[in-house]
Short mmCIF file of C-alpha atoms in Angstrom, two decimals:
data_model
loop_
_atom_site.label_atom_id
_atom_site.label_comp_id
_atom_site.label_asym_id
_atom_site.label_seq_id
_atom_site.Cartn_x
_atom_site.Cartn_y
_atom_site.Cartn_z
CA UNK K 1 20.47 7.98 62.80
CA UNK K 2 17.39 9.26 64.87
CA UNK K 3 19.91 9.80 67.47
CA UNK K 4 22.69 11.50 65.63
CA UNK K 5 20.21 14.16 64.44
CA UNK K 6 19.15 14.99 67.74
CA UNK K 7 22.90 14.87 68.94
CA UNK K 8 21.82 12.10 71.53
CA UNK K 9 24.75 9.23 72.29
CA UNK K 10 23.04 6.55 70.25
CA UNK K 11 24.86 4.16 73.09
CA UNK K 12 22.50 5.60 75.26
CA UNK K 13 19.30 6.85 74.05
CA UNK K 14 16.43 6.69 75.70
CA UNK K 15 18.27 4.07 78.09
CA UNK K 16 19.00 1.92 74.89
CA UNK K 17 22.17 0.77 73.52
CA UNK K 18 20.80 1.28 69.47
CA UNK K 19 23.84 0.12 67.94
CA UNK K 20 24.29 -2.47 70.26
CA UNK K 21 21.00 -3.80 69.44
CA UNK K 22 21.24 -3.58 65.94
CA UNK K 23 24.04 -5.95 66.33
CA UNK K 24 22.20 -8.57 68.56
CA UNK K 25 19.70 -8.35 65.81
CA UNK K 26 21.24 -10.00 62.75
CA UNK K 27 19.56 -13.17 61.48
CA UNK K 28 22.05 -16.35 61.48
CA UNK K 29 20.45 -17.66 58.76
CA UNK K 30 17.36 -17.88 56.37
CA UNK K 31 14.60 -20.49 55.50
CA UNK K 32 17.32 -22.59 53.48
CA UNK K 33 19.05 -23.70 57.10
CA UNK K 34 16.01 -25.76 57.65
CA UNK K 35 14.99 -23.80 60.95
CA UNK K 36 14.55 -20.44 60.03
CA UNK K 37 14.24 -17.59 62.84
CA UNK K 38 11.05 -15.38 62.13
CA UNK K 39 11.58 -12.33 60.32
CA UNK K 40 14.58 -13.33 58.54
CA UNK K 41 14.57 -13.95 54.85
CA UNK K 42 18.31 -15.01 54.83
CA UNK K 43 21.59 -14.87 56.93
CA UNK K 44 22.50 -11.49 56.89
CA UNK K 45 19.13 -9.72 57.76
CA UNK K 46 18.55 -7.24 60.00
CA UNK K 47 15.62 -9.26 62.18
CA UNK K 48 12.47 -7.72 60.85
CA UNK K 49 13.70 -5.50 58.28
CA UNK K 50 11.89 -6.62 55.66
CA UNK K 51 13.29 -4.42 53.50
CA UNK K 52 16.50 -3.16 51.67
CA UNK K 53 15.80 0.38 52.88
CA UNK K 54 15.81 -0.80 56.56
CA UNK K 55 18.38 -3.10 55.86
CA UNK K 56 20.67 -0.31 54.16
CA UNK K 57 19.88 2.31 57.46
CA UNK K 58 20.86 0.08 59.78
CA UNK K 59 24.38 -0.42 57.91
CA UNK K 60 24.45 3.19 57.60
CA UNK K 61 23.35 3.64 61.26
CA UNK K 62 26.13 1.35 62.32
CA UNK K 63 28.64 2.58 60.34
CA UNK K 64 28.39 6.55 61.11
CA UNK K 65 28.26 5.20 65.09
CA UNK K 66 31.91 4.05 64.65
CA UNK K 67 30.74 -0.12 64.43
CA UNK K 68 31.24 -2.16 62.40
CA UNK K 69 28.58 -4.08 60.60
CA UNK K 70 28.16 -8.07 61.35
CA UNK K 71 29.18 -10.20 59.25
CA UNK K 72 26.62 -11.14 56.05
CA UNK K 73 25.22 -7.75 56.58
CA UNK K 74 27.18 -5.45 53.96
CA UNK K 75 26.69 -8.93 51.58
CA UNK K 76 22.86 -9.14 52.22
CA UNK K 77 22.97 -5.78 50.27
CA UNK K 78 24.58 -7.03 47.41
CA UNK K 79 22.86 -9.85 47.09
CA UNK K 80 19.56 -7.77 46.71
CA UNK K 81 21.26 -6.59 43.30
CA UNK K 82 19.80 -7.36 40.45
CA UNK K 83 21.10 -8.46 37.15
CA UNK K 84 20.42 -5.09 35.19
CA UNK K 85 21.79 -3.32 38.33
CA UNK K 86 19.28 -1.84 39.48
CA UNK K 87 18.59 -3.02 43.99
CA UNK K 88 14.98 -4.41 44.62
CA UNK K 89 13.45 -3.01 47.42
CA UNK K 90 12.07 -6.13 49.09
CA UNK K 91 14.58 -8.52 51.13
CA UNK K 92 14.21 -11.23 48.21
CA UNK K 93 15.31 -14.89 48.98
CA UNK K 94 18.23 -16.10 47.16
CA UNK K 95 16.92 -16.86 44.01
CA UNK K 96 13.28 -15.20 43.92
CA UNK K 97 12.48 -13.02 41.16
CA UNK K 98 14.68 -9.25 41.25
CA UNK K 99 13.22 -6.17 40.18
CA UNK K 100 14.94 -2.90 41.22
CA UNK K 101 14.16 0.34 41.14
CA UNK K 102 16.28 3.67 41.39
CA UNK K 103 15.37 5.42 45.07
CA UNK K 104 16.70 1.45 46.70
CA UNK K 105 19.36 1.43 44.41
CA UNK K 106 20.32 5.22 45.18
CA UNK K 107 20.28 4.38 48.87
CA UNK K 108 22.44 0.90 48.92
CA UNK K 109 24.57 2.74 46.46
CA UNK K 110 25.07 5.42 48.88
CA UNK K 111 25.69 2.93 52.18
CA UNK K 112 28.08 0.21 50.38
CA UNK K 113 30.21 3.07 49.06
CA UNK K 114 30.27 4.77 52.47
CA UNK K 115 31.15 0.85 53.87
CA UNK K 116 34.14 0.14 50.81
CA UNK K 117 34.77 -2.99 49.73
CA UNK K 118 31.70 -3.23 47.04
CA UNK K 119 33.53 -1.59 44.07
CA UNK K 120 32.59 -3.73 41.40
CA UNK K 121 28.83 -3.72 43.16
CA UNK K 122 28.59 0.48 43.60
CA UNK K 123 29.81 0.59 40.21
CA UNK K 124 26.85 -2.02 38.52
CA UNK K 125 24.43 0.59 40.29
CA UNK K 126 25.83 3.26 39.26
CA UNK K 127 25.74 2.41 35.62
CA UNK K 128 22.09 1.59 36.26
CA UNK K 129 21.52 4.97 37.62
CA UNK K 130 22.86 6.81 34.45
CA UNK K 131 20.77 4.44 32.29
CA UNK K 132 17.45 4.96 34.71
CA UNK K 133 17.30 8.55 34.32
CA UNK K 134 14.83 9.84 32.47
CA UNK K 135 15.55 12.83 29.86
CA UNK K 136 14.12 15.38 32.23
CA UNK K 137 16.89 14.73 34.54
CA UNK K 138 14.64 13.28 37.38
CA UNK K 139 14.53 9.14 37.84
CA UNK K 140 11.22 6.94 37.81
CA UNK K 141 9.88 5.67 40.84
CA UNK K 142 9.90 2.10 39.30
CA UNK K 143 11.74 0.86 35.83
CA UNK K 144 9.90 1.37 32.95
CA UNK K 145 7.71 4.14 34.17
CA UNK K 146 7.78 7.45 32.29
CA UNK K 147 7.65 10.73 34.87
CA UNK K 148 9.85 11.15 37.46
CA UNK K 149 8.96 11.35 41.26
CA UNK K 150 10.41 12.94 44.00
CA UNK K 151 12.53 10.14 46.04
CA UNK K 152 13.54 8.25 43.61
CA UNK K 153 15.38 11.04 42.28
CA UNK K 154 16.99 12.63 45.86
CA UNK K 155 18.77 8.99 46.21
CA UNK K 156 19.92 8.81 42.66
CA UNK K 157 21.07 11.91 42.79
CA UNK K 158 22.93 11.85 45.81
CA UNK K 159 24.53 8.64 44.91
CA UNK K 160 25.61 10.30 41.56
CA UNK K 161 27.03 12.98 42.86
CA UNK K 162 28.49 11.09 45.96
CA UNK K 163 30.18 8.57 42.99
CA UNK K 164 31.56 11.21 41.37
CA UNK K 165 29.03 11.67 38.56
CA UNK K 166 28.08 15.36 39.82
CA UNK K 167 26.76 16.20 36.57
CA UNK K 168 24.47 13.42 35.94
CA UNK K 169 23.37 14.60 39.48
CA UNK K 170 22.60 18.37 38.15
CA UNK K 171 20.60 17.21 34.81
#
């Protein structure tokens, strides 16, 4: 992205292939395979990522370069979704406990929408969204908290009004 801002060739920035290198880096697999590779939670991963909002840029970073993502790495998204919806922000192992919250869940909104092939996944998020925001309009930076904050509510909003809901966007 840090290249397409500054109208660089992201093939060749700084004597770097990015996108190429984001591709080298995916993880094969996760601890379950026995012999995990350091840095990856589970296949899928971008190595060192860590979490969902690195994961989701480098998607997005692929994507608006004209690559496709690996395989597993759209799929690590949605398997960050949790059951009310809402995206964690921490690249959970299968299985570990999921709590979400609305700027992670804005973002991966925003990235597996831009990627297709999620439907029934953007639109679980989305419903979470609508429910998440708070009477004032903004979003929470964390469920169950009661003022809004700043991020939270630029990715909700965006993904709102990017999913059509440009009037939950404007409340």
């Amino acid at each position: 992205l840090l290249a397409a801002v500054t109208e660089g060739d992201p093939r060749d920035f700084g004597g770097h292939d990015l996108l190429g290198d984001l591709v080298k880096n995916v993880c094969p697999a996760g601890p379950e395979s026995g012999s995990p590779t350091p840095g990856c939670t589970a296949k899928g991963d971008f190595h060192g990522a860590t979490y969902a909002d690195g994961q989701a840029l480098a998607v997005l970073a692929l994507l608006r370069g004209g690559v496709e993502p690996p395989a597993g790495t759209e799929e690590r998204l949605t398997q960050l979704i949790c059951q009310d919806g809402s995206v964690t922000g921490i690249l959970l192992s299968p299985g570990e406990y999921c709590d979400g919250d609305p700027a992670t869940t804005g973002l991966v909104a925003l990235v597996l929408d831009e990627a297709g092939g999620h439907k029934d996944a953007v639109a679980k998020m989305r419903t979470y969204l609508k429910k998440a925001q708070l009477s004032s309009g903004a979003f929470p930076a964390y469920n169950g908290a009661a003022t809004g904050s700043v991020a939270p509510t630029a990715y909700a909003a965006q993904a709102l009004r990017a999913l059509g809901d440009g009037d939950a966007a404007d409340a």
